[in-house]
Amino acid sequence: MTTTDHRRASADDPRVMLDEQVGVFEPIPPYPPRTEREAEFYSVGDGELLINIGPHHPATHGVMRVVMKLNGETIVDLDPVLGYLHRGVEKLCENADFHQTIAYMDPLEYVSSLFCEWPAVMAYEKLLDVEVPRRAEYIRVLTGELNRVSSHLLAMGFHALDLGGLTPILYSFIERDEIVEMLAAITGQRMLFNYFRIGGVNGDLNHEFMSRLGDWMSRATEQVEANVGLLSENEIFVRRNRDIGVMDPETAIKMCWTGPNLRASGVPFDIRRAHPYSVYPELDFDIPTRKEGDSLARYLLRIDEVKQSLRIIDQCLHQMPDGPVLAKLPRLLRPRPGRAFAAVEGPRGEYAIYAVSDGTDQPFRFRIHDPSFLHLQSFGRLVPGKLIADWMTVNASLDPIMGGIDK
Amino acid sequence: MDRAIRQRLEERFGDVLAGPVRQRHDETEIRIGPGDVPDVLRALYDEPTFGFQLLADLAGVDTGDSMEVVYHLWGASSPDWLRVIAVGLDRDAPRVPSIVSLWPGAEWLEREAYDMFGIIFEGNRDLRRIFMPPDYKSFPLRKDFYLPDDAARSPGAGVRAMEATHAPRNAPPGAIRRVGGQAGPR
């Protein structure tokens, strides 16, 4: 490869010239620190050691890298390094039309895809002043709550897996697989559903979905209880989680936490009640909270949420009205110039979209807000002073998904 | 739409608002200058008539003429989302005071806005790249972002007229492609 003054041929395609060297950087920066915080973190004191966890560590729930400053086995400080899964989804969406962007939403948080699609379609419906048919809203809530159950079950299984317990994940996957298969019956996909549409959903409920759902609902409560018994009564699991990663309510709000992690610290904030959307005002459910704010509380709170979700699913099935499932809209959408913000309560917290329209068929600005991003930020406050093994516990209990964090 | 919050906002912040309070669906929007951000957000957070204690989102926006920083807040005093837009940031050197002292959790949100738009948040002590590699030079979500490498051949490149017109002057001719694989203006 020839190099001319400051330009250089791309390694992928020699016809393309690059202006700057795009290099591989060292894990521990040789360059002068760029910020105050970086200078503080990378100045290693007496007896301290920097180690690198990830990006391909199995306990990092994706492709996350954490540089950890240790003293013996005690964590002094840590610096998460993101971007290994960055795909530039916001830029892609700004260059796609409104219908296409919904498909880009699915792989963000790949275990709770419907909750990534939901705020996007809600924001577009606000831009377009579209009324969503009531049956479509009920179907959205029904499928969304099923997705929440599957996501929480997975989180509980992986929580045990990260602590070395191999069995609970197998039981979690039995239930999760059943949910995923029934969602596949109406959406056509097992994981990346691409089911919600602007003004409704892609298809009505069908016989296979309803029969699978009825079958599963008849035994869901007992099955979840049985799975939970594996962990909640396990002394090792409980003692490794109790009083680890404690977050107090004031700090949790200041760190912009939302979702189960915030409620496990004792703040009863749930967007389904705080800022109601869809048909949630018509449904009867509780918002469970816990006082302790530790890893165990976050785990137990997810179990309580699964029970509430089952209640909501039951009510949806009884109250579901008849009617159309998709509003009539033109194929090419050109909303009037404007701005819309929509947020939903997902299994990890607030999923939000801020969409700006400039009158063309593409969003002018498309901002994705992801809750895991803000939960991950708090690691530096939760684990210092704990052992390196406790980091796994905290990571599993916060349940971050790197696909959404890195966008 | 919450009429009461509109009146309270106009009474309290009438002199710093850059434009009228706008309301649509379940959103209330105010626009302020970048210098007023800490004071206005502090007042919205602290004063019991507002009590907007939850920062729901922080986003940068490049309008093509100037930069904006958009804050979304939630408070128990109003059923609406409150959108505070800091308007009129200089596009060549966008600067805005940081709100990390109010919400420490805004640190990474501001890092992301810096990474994507180059907006400098004065007072954020960890303002470095978060998604892009540390030796990366451009700001990808700006409307004048020029794709210097293989990405320039993607179908998305140069779709918006604005992106093409703002390409750097030293861009090699034909580097910006249009949809369909045709080269841009030479």
Short mmCIF file of C-alpha atoms in Angstrom, two decimals, chain A residues 7 10 12-13 15-25 31 34-38 40 42 79-80 82-83 86 90-91 94-95 125-129 253-258 262 269 271 274-275 336-343 350 352 354 356 358 360 362-365 367-369 373-374 376-377 381 405-407, chain B residues 24-27 29 31 42 45 53-64 68 70 72 74 78-81 83 85 101-109 111-112 116-117 124-137 140-143 145-150 153 156-160 162-163 170 172:
data_model
loop_
_atom_site.label_atom_id
_atom_site.label_comp_id
_atom_site.label_asym_id
_atom_site.label_seq_id
_atom_site.Cartn_x
_atom_site.Cartn_y
_atom_site.Cartn_z
CA ARG A 7 -3.79 10.41 2.51
CA SER A 10 -8.47 2.18 2.64
CA ASP A 12 -11.02 -2.52 2.45
CA ASP A 13 -10.92 -0.87 -0.95
CA ARG A 15 -9.68 2.96 -4.59
CA VAL A 16 -10.98 4.82 -1.57
CA MET A 17 -8.58 7.29 -0.04
CA LEU A 18 -8.67 8.10 3.64
CA ASP A 19 -7.68 11.51 4.93
CA GLU A 20 -6.56 10.50 8.38
CA GLN A 21 -4.93 7.45 9.81
CA VAL A 22 -7.64 5.46 11.52
CA GLY A 23 -5.56 3.51 13.96
CA VAL A 24 -5.95 0.91 16.63
CA PHE A 25 -5.49 2.43 20.05
CA TYR A 31 -1.71 9.58 24.47
CA ARG A 34 -8.02 14.29 27.21
CA THR A 35 -10.09 15.06 30.27
CA GLU A 36 -9.68 15.60 33.98
CA ARG A 37 -11.50 12.37 34.74
CA GLU A 38 -9.32 10.34 32.36
CA GLU A 40 -7.41 10.80 37.34
CA TYR A 42 -5.28 6.37 34.36
CA ASP A 79 -14.13 3.12 33.32
CA PRO A 80 -16.60 1.50 30.89
CA LEU A 82 -18.40 1.76 24.82
CA GLY A 83 -18.80 1.75 21.09
CA HIS A 86 -22.06 1.19 17.58
CA GLU A 90 -29.68 7.45 14.54
CA LYS A 91 -27.85 8.40 11.34
CA GLU A 94 -32.26 10.03 9.42
CA ASN A 95 -31.55 8.60 5.98
CA GLU A 125 -48.40 9.11 15.36
CA LYS A 126 -48.03 12.38 17.27
CA LEU A 127 -46.32 14.02 14.30
CA LEU A 128 -49.07 12.83 11.96
CA ASP A 129 -52.02 13.28 14.39
CA ILE A 253 -33.14 9.95 40.35
CA LYS A 254 -30.10 12.17 39.88
CA MET A 255 -28.40 9.46 37.85
CA CYS A 256 -31.48 9.45 35.57
CA TRP A 257 -32.42 5.88 36.43
CA THR A 258 -35.80 4.55 35.36
CA LEU A 262 -35.29 2.80 40.08
CA PHE A 269 -42.00 5.92 39.11
CA ILE A 271 -44.31 5.79 32.97
CA ALA A 274 -46.78 8.69 35.70
CA HIS A 275 -47.40 9.65 32.09
CA ARG A 336 -45.83 18.61 8.77
CA PRO A 337 -42.68 20.13 10.26
CA GLY A 338 -42.74 19.57 13.99
CA ARG A 339 -41.24 17.82 16.97
CA ALA A 340 -42.53 14.86 18.95
CA PHE A 341 -41.31 13.03 22.02
CA ALA A 342 -42.70 9.67 23.06
CA ALA A 343 -41.63 7.43 25.93
CA GLU A 350 -37.74 4.49 29.81
CA ALA A 352 -37.93 7.21 24.33
CA TYR A 354 -37.47 12.32 19.97
CA VAL A 356 -38.09 16.04 14.37
CA ASP A 358 -38.86 18.87 8.37
CA THR A 360 -39.92 15.37 4.00
CA GLN A 362 -37.49 11.11 6.38
CA PRO A 363 -37.06 12.19 10.00
CA PHE A 364 -34.81 15.23 10.20
CA ARG A 365 -33.52 14.26 13.62
CA ARG A 367 -32.94 10.62 18.83
CA ILE A 368 -33.00 7.26 20.62
CA HIS A 369 -32.99 7.27 24.40
CA PHE A 373 -27.02 3.52 28.89
CA LEU A 374 -27.78 5.44 32.08
CA LEU A 376 -24.35 1.37 33.03
CA GLN A 377 -23.07 4.85 33.81
CA ARG A 381 -20.82 4.57 41.98
CA ILE A 405 -26.44 1.24 24.76
CA ASP A 406 -24.19 1.43 21.73
CA LYS A 407 -26.98 2.14 19.21
CA ARG B 24 -48.93 20.05 21.17
CA HIS B 25 -50.40 16.72 22.29
CA ASP B 26 -48.80 15.92 25.66
CA GLU B 27 -45.74 18.14 25.26
CA GLU B 29 -41.99 23.38 24.77
CA ARG B 31 -36.94 27.90 24.09
CA ARG B 42 -32.24 24.68 38.37
CA TYR B 45 -35.91 21.37 39.40
CA GLN B 53 -36.86 16.26 38.88
CA LEU B 54 -36.51 13.62 36.20
CA LEU B 55 -34.31 14.24 33.19
CA ALA B 56 -35.99 12.08 30.57
CA ASP B 57 -33.61 12.84 27.72
CA LEU B 58 -30.84 15.12 26.51
CA ALA B 59 -30.24 15.42 22.79
CA GLY B 60 -28.25 17.56 20.41
CA VAL B 61 -29.88 18.78 17.21
CA ASP B 62 -28.19 20.28 14.17
CA THR B 63 -30.73 22.39 12.28
CA GLY B 64 -28.34 23.17 9.46
CA GLU B 68 -29.64 23.13 19.66
CA VAL B 70 -32.90 19.63 23.80
CA HIS B 72 -36.90 16.60 28.16
CA TRP B 74 -40.81 15.06 33.76
CA SER B 78 -47.68 18.53 35.20
CA PRO B 79 -49.03 15.67 33.06
CA ASP B 80 -46.97 16.96 30.11
CA TRP B 81 -43.42 16.26 29.07
CA ARG B 83 -39.16 20.19 26.45
CA ILE B 85 -34.62 23.81 23.92
CA SER B 101 -24.10 19.54 38.86
CA LEU B 102 -27.88 19.17 38.73
CA TRP B 103 -28.08 15.66 37.26
CA PRO B 104 -24.79 13.73 37.53
CA GLY B 105 -26.43 11.21 35.18
CA ALA B 106 -26.32 13.77 32.38
CA GLU B 107 -22.57 13.23 32.10
CA TRP B 108 -22.76 10.44 29.54
CA LEU B 109 -25.68 12.06 27.72
CA ARG B 111 -20.59 12.98 26.20
CA GLU B 112 -22.82 11.45 23.56
CA MET B 116 -22.12 13.15 17.73
CA PHE B 117 -22.28 16.95 17.29
CA ASN B 124 -18.40 18.41 32.25
CA ARG B 125 -15.14 16.92 33.52
CA ASP B 126 -15.24 13.83 31.31
CA LEU B 127 -16.09 15.24 27.88
CA ARG B 128 -14.45 12.72 25.56
CA ARG B 129 -15.60 10.43 22.78
CA ILE B 130 -18.00 7.73 23.92
CA PHE B 131 -19.04 5.69 20.85
CA MET B 132 -16.54 6.70 18.21
CA PRO B 133 -12.84 5.81 18.60
CA PRO B 134 -10.68 8.34 20.45
CA ASP B 135 -8.70 9.29 17.33
CA TYR B 136 -11.84 10.01 15.28
CA LYS B 137 -12.06 13.57 14.00
CA PRO B 140 -21.24 12.01 12.58
CA LEU B 141 -24.73 13.38 13.26
CA ARG B 142 -23.97 16.89 12.05
CA LYS B 143 -25.68 17.72 8.81
CA PHE B 145 -20.86 15.26 8.12
CA TYR B 146 -18.77 14.06 5.25
CA LEU B 147 -18.24 10.32 5.04
CA PRO B 148 -14.52 10.06 4.39
CA ASP B 149 -14.20 6.33 3.86
CA ASP B 150 -16.09 3.31 2.68
CA ARG B 153 -20.52 4.47 -0.93
CA GLY B 156 -27.65 6.88 2.41
CA ALA B 157 -24.77 9.18 1.55
CA GLY B 158 -25.67 12.57 0.17
CA VAL B 159 -29.41 11.99 0.09
CA ARG B 160 -30.06 15.27 1.84
CA MET B 162 -27.85 19.94 2.92
CA GLU B 163 -25.27 17.24 3.55
CA ASN B 170 -10.97 19.83 0.41
CA PRO B 172 -11.86 14.93 -3.36
#
